[in-house]
mmCIF file of C-alpha atoms in Angstrom:
data_model
loop_
_atom_site.group_PDB
_atom_site.id
_atom_site.type_symbol
_atom_site.label_atom_id
_atom_site.label_comp_id
_atom_site.label_asym_id
_atom_site.label_seq_id
_atom_site.Cartn_x
_atom_site.Cartn_y
_atom_site.Cartn_z
ATOM 1 C CA UNK A 1156 -12.448 -12.284 4.051
ATOM 2 C CA UNK A 1157 -12.855 -9.236 6.776
ATOM 3 C CA UNK A 1158 -10.265 -7.069 5.789
ATOM 4 C CA UNK A 1159 -8.781 -3.543 7.522
ATOM 5 C CA UNK A 1160 -10.929 -0.957 6.834
ATOM 6 C CA UNK A 1161 -9.882 2.616 7.953
ATOM 7 C CA UNK A 1162 -11.831 3.848 10.849
ATOM 8 C CA UNK A 1163 -13.869 6.623 9.158
ATOM 9 C CA UNK A 1164 -17.196 6.532 7.456
ATOM 10 C CA UNK A 1165 -17.519 7.373 3.721
ATOM 11 C CA UNK A 1166 -14.029 6.077 3.875
ATOM 12 C CA UNK A 1167 -13.506 2.681 1.616
ATOM 13 C CA UNK A 1168 -10.594 0.193 0.352
ATOM 14 C CA UNK A 1169 -11.001 -2.082 -2.368
ATOM 15 C CA UNK A 1170 -8.830 -3.672 -5.151
ATOM 16 C CA UNK A 1171 -9.419 -2.550 -8.327
ATOM 17 C CA UNK A 1172 -9.084 -4.706 -11.921
ATOM 18 C CA UNK A 1173 -7.755 -1.254 -13.393
ATOM 19 C CA UNK A 1174 -5.584 0.825 -11.187
ATOM 20 C CA UNK A 1175 -5.449 3.476 -14.636
ATOM 21 C CA UNK A 1176 -9.169 4.013 -14.998
ATOM 22 C CA UNK A 1177 -9.215 5.386 -11.224
ATOM 23 C CA UNK A 1178 -5.603 6.943 -10.168
ATOM 24 C CA UNK A 1179 -4.448 7.718 -14.017
ATOM 25 C CA UNK A 1180 -4.165 11.609 -12.845
ATOM 26 C CA UNK A 1181 -2.841 11.401 -9.543
ATOM 27 C CA UNK A 1182 0.420 8.628 -10.679
ATOM 28 C CA UNK A 1183 0.807 11.313 -13.638
ATOM 29 C CA UNK A 1184 1.533 13.913 -11.151
ATOM 30 C CA UNK A 1185 3.352 12.324 -8.724
ATOM 31 C CA UNK A 1186 5.272 10.006 -11.013
ATOM 32 C CA UNK A 1187 5.563 11.912 -14.329
ATOM 33 C CA UNK A 1188 4.111 8.453 -16.571
ATOM 34 C CA UNK A 1189 1.585 6.629 -16.440
ATOM 35 C CA UNK A 1190 0.025 4.230 -13.688
ATOM 36 C CA UNK A 1191 0.842 0.429 -14.064
ATOM 37 C CA UNK A 1192 -1.497 -1.876 -15.436
ATOM 38 C CA UNK A 1193 -0.062 -5.201 -14.017
ATOM 39 C CA UNK A 1194 -0.344 -6.296 -10.493
ATOM 40 C CA UNK A 1195 -2.978 -6.229 -7.659
ATOM 41 C CA UNK A 1196 -3.584 -2.618 -7.148
ATOM 42 C CA UNK A 1197 -6.172 -1.094 -4.612
ATOM 43 C CA UNK A 1198 -7.551 2.383 -4.310
ATOM 44 C CA UNK A 1199 -8.983 4.009 -1.040
ATOM 45 C CA UNK A 1200 -11.605 5.975 -1.828
ATOM 46 C CA UNK A 1201 -13.362 9.209 -0.391
ATOM 47 C CA UNK A 1202 -17.433 8.547 -0.805
ATOM 48 C CA UNK A 1203 -18.873 11.996 -1.847
ATOM 49 C CA UNK A 1204 -22.149 10.888 -2.148
ATOM 50 C CA UNK A 1205 -23.868 7.959 -3.543
ATOM 51 C CA UNK A 1206 -22.353 7.932 -6.732
ATOM 52 C CA UNK A 1207 -19.394 9.966 -6.455
ATOM 53 C CA UNK A 1208 -15.966 8.038 -5.784
ATOM 54 C CA UNK A 1209 -13.117 10.507 -5.222
ATOM 55 C CA UNK A 1210 -9.181 7.851 -5.393
ATOM 56 C CA UNK A 1211 -7.537 9.348 -2.134
ATOM 57 C CA UNK A 1212 -4.785 7.198 -1.661
ATOM 58 C CA UNK A 1213 -3.276 4.097 -4.289
ATOM 59 C CA UNK A 1214 -0.862 1.197 -3.907
ATOM 60 C CA UNK A 1215 0.424 -1.119 -6.272
ATOM 61 C CA UNK A 1216 1.164 -4.893 -4.469
ATOM 62 C CA UNK A 1217 2.044 -7.639 -6.948
ATOM 63 C CA UNK A 1218 3.145 -11.440 -7.128
ATOM 64 C CA UNK A 1219 7.081 -12.543 -7.536
ATOM 65 C CA UNK A 1220 8.083 -16.012 -6.732
ATOM 66 C CA UNK A 1221 6.915 -16.790 -3.580
ATOM 67 C CA UNK A 1222 6.301 -12.977 -1.651
ATOM 68 C CA UNK A 1223 4.569 -9.882 -3.065
ATOM 69 C CA UNK A 1224 5.960 -7.025 -4.071
ATOM 70 C CA UNK A 1225 4.789 -3.509 -3.356
ATOM 71 C CA UNK A 1226 5.156 0.310 -4.423
ATOM 72 C CA UNK A 1227 4.381 2.987 -6.834
ATOM 73 C CA UNK A 1228 1.843 4.532 -3.421
ATOM 74 C CA UNK A 1229 0.786 7.534 -4.099
ATOM 75 C CA UNK A 1230 -1.892 9.608 -2.013
ATOM 76 C CA UNK A 1231 -4.212 12.469 -4.081
ATOM 77 C CA UNK A 1232 -3.719 16.105 -2.577
ATOM 78 C CA UNK A 1233 -5.589 17.201 -4.825
ATOM 79 C CA UNK A 1234 -8.899 14.759 -4.310
ATOM 80 C CA UNK A 1235 -8.308 15.528 -0.331
ATOM 81 C CA UNK A 1236 -9.944 19.316 -0.938
ATOM 82 C CA UNK A 1237 -13.293 17.509 -1.737
ATOM 83 C CA UNK A 1238 -13.635 16.064 1.945
ATOM 84 C CA UNK A 1239 -14.594 17.836 4.283
ATOM 85 C CA UNK A 1240 -12.619 19.264 6.879
ATOM 86 C CA UNK A 1241 -14.246 17.290 10.137
ATOM 87 C CA UNK A 1242 -13.038 13.737 7.949
ATOM 88 C CA UNK A 1243 -9.709 15.426 6.806
ATOM 89 C CA UNK A 1244 -9.262 16.022 10.260
ATOM 90 C CA UNK A 1245 -9.882 12.771 11.725
ATOM 91 C CA UNK A 1246 -7.730 11.158 8.429
ATOM 92 C CA UNK A 1247 -4.340 13.443 9.911
ATOM 93 C CA UNK A 1248 -5.072 12.645 13.160
ATOM 94 C CA UNK A 1249 -5.046 9.124 12.726
ATOM 95 C CA UNK A 1250 -1.728 7.289 11.158
ATOM 96 C CA UNK A 1251 -3.273 8.356 8.141
ATOM 97 C CA UNK A 1252 -4.823 6.874 4.429
ATOM 98 C CA UNK A 1253 -1.269 4.916 2.829
ATOM 99 C CA UNK A 1254 -1.263 3.277 7.001
ATOM 100 C CA UNK A 1255 -4.861 1.885 5.705
ATOM 101 C CA UNK A 1256 -3.945 0.830 2.300
ATOM 102 C CA UNK A 1257 -0.725 -1.275 3.453
ATOM 103 C CA UNK A 1258 -2.587 -2.791 6.447
ATOM 104 C CA UNK A 1259 -5.319 -3.258 3.957
ATOM 105 C CA UNK A 1260 -3.242 -5.540 1.360
ATOM 106 C CA UNK A 1261 -1.164 -6.851 4.694
ATOM 107 C CA UNK A 1262 -4.616 -9.084 5.347
ATOM 108 C CA UNK A 1263 -6.267 -9.557 1.634
ATOM 109 C CA UNK A 1264 -3.200 -10.960 0.210
ATOM 110 C CA UNK A 1265 -1.124 -12.057 4.002
ATOM 111 C CA UNK A 1266 -2.614 -16.450 1.940
ATOM 112 C CA UNK A 1267 -0.778 -15.070 -0.747
ATOM 113 C CA UNK A 1268 2.691 -15.047 -0.491
ATOM 114 C CA UNK A 1269 5.711 -16.038 2.189
ATOM 115 C CA UNK A 1270 6.634 -12.523 3.128
ATOM 116 C CA UNK A 1271 5.831 -8.246 1.592
ATOM 117 C CA UNK A 1272 8.775 -6.625 0.259
ATOM 118 C CA UNK A 1273 8.883 -2.519 -0.858
ATOM 119 C CA UNK A 1274 11.608 -0.181 -1.775
ATOM 120 C CA UNK A 1275 11.199 2.933 0.517
ATOM 121 C CA UNK A 1276 13.492 6.263 0.626
ATOM 122 C CA UNK A 1277 10.719 9.026 1.423
ATOM 123 C CA UNK A 1278 11.169 9.506 4.890
ATOM 124 C CA UNK A 1279 7.732 10.423 5.629
ATOM 125 C CA UNK A 1280 6.525 6.909 3.893
ATOM 126 C CA UNK A 1281 9.250 5.140 5.584
ATOM 127 C CA UNK A 1282 7.892 6.165 9.318
ATOM 128 C CA UNK A 1283 3.677 5.161 8.679
ATOM 129 C CA UNK A 1284 5.605 1.575 6.906
ATOM 130 C CA UNK A 1285 7.005 1.531 9.705
ATOM 131 C CA UNK A 1286 4.192 1.537 12.106
ATOM 132 C CA UNK A 1287 1.740 -0.299 9.286
ATOM 133 C CA UNK A 1288 4.410 -3.970 9.797
ATOM 134 C CA UNK A 1289 7.188 -3.434 7.550
ATOM 135 C CA UNK A 1290 10.436 -3.799 8.959
ATOM 136 C CA UNK A 1291 13.755 -2.559 8.109
ATOM 137 C CA UNK A 1292 16.551 -5.053 6.623
ATOM 138 C CA UNK A 1293 20.124 -4.992 6.334
ATOM 139 C CA UNK A 1294 19.778 -3.155 2.580
ATOM 140 C CA UNK A 1295 19.005 0.365 2.573
ATOM 141 C CA UNK A 1296 15.857 0.883 1.367
ATOM 142 C CA UNK A 1297 14.824 -2.193 1.418
ATOM 143 C CA UNK A 1298 11.452 -2.958 3.301
ATOM 144 C CA UNK A 1299 9.597 -6.336 4.849
ATOM 145 C CA UNK A 1300 7.455 -7.755 6.727
ATOM 146 C CA UNK A 1301 7.581 -11.624 7.369
ATOM 147 C CA UNK A 1302 3.638 -11.993 8.266
ATOM 148 C CA UNK A 1303 4.250 -15.866 8.894
ATOM 149 C CA UNK A 1304 6.927 -17.776 10.746
ATOM 150 C CA UNK A 1305 9.486 -18.811 8.829
ATOM 151 C CA UNK A 1306 13.235 -19.647 10.017
ATOM 152 C CA UNK A 1307 16.675 -16.644 9.090
ATOM 153 C CA UNK A 1308 18.141 -18.209 7.140
ATOM 154 C CA UNK A 1309 14.407 -18.498 5.008
ATOM 155 C CA UNK A 1310 14.215 -14.963 5.793
ATOM 156 C CA UNK A 1311 17.804 -14.632 5.162
ATOM 157 C CA UNK A 1312 17.466 -15.913 1.745
ATOM 158 C CA UNK A 1313 14.153 -14.251 0.980
ATOM 159 C CA UNK A 1314 15.772 -11.089 1.048
ATOM 160 C CA UNK A 1315 18.616 -11.336 -0.514
ATOM 161 C CA UNK A 1316 16.440 -12.530 -3.588
ATOM 162 C CA UNK A 1317 14.452 -9.787 -3.681
ATOM 163 C CA UNK A 1318 18.081 -7.290 -3.368
ATOM 164 C CA UNK A 1319 19.181 -9.014 -6.159
ATOM 165 C CA UNK A 1320 16.278 -7.367 -8.514
ATOM 166 C CA UNK A 1321 17.462 -3.271 -7.615
ATOM 167 C CA UNK A 1322 14.683 -1.298 -7.739
ATOM 168 C CA UNK A 1323 11.141 -2.622 -8.231
#
């Protein structure tokens, strides 16, 4: 499998088995509760040295019927303080790590689902999500990436079913 990796030395995106083990602190800071212990978490790490990895970004994908849901994304501002200024500037001037972690997830899980759905109400995250491959639906905040060809009636059916889930 060839998944999308950021074009930066010392930055790696990887699936992990236990999100809380790596991102509990940054998740608590962002959301005020524990990191999820389900789904298929992805973490973007900065390699400070061969034996020191700093989590910088997290997102979660999980299967729901024939689609993958995505959410719980967070970036670790405190972690970025450990990134050298030159690399930090390169990341800021690019699409950013959230973009790359989404692209990685789309590639990594593309054979596991018929579409990707997320709920997005944050303006900055919305812009990055659109650049990464999501597109708006007719429902406020519900976004989708139909990465496989399918007829419009099927797209509409999947979208309606996922909308009925409410926030996820």
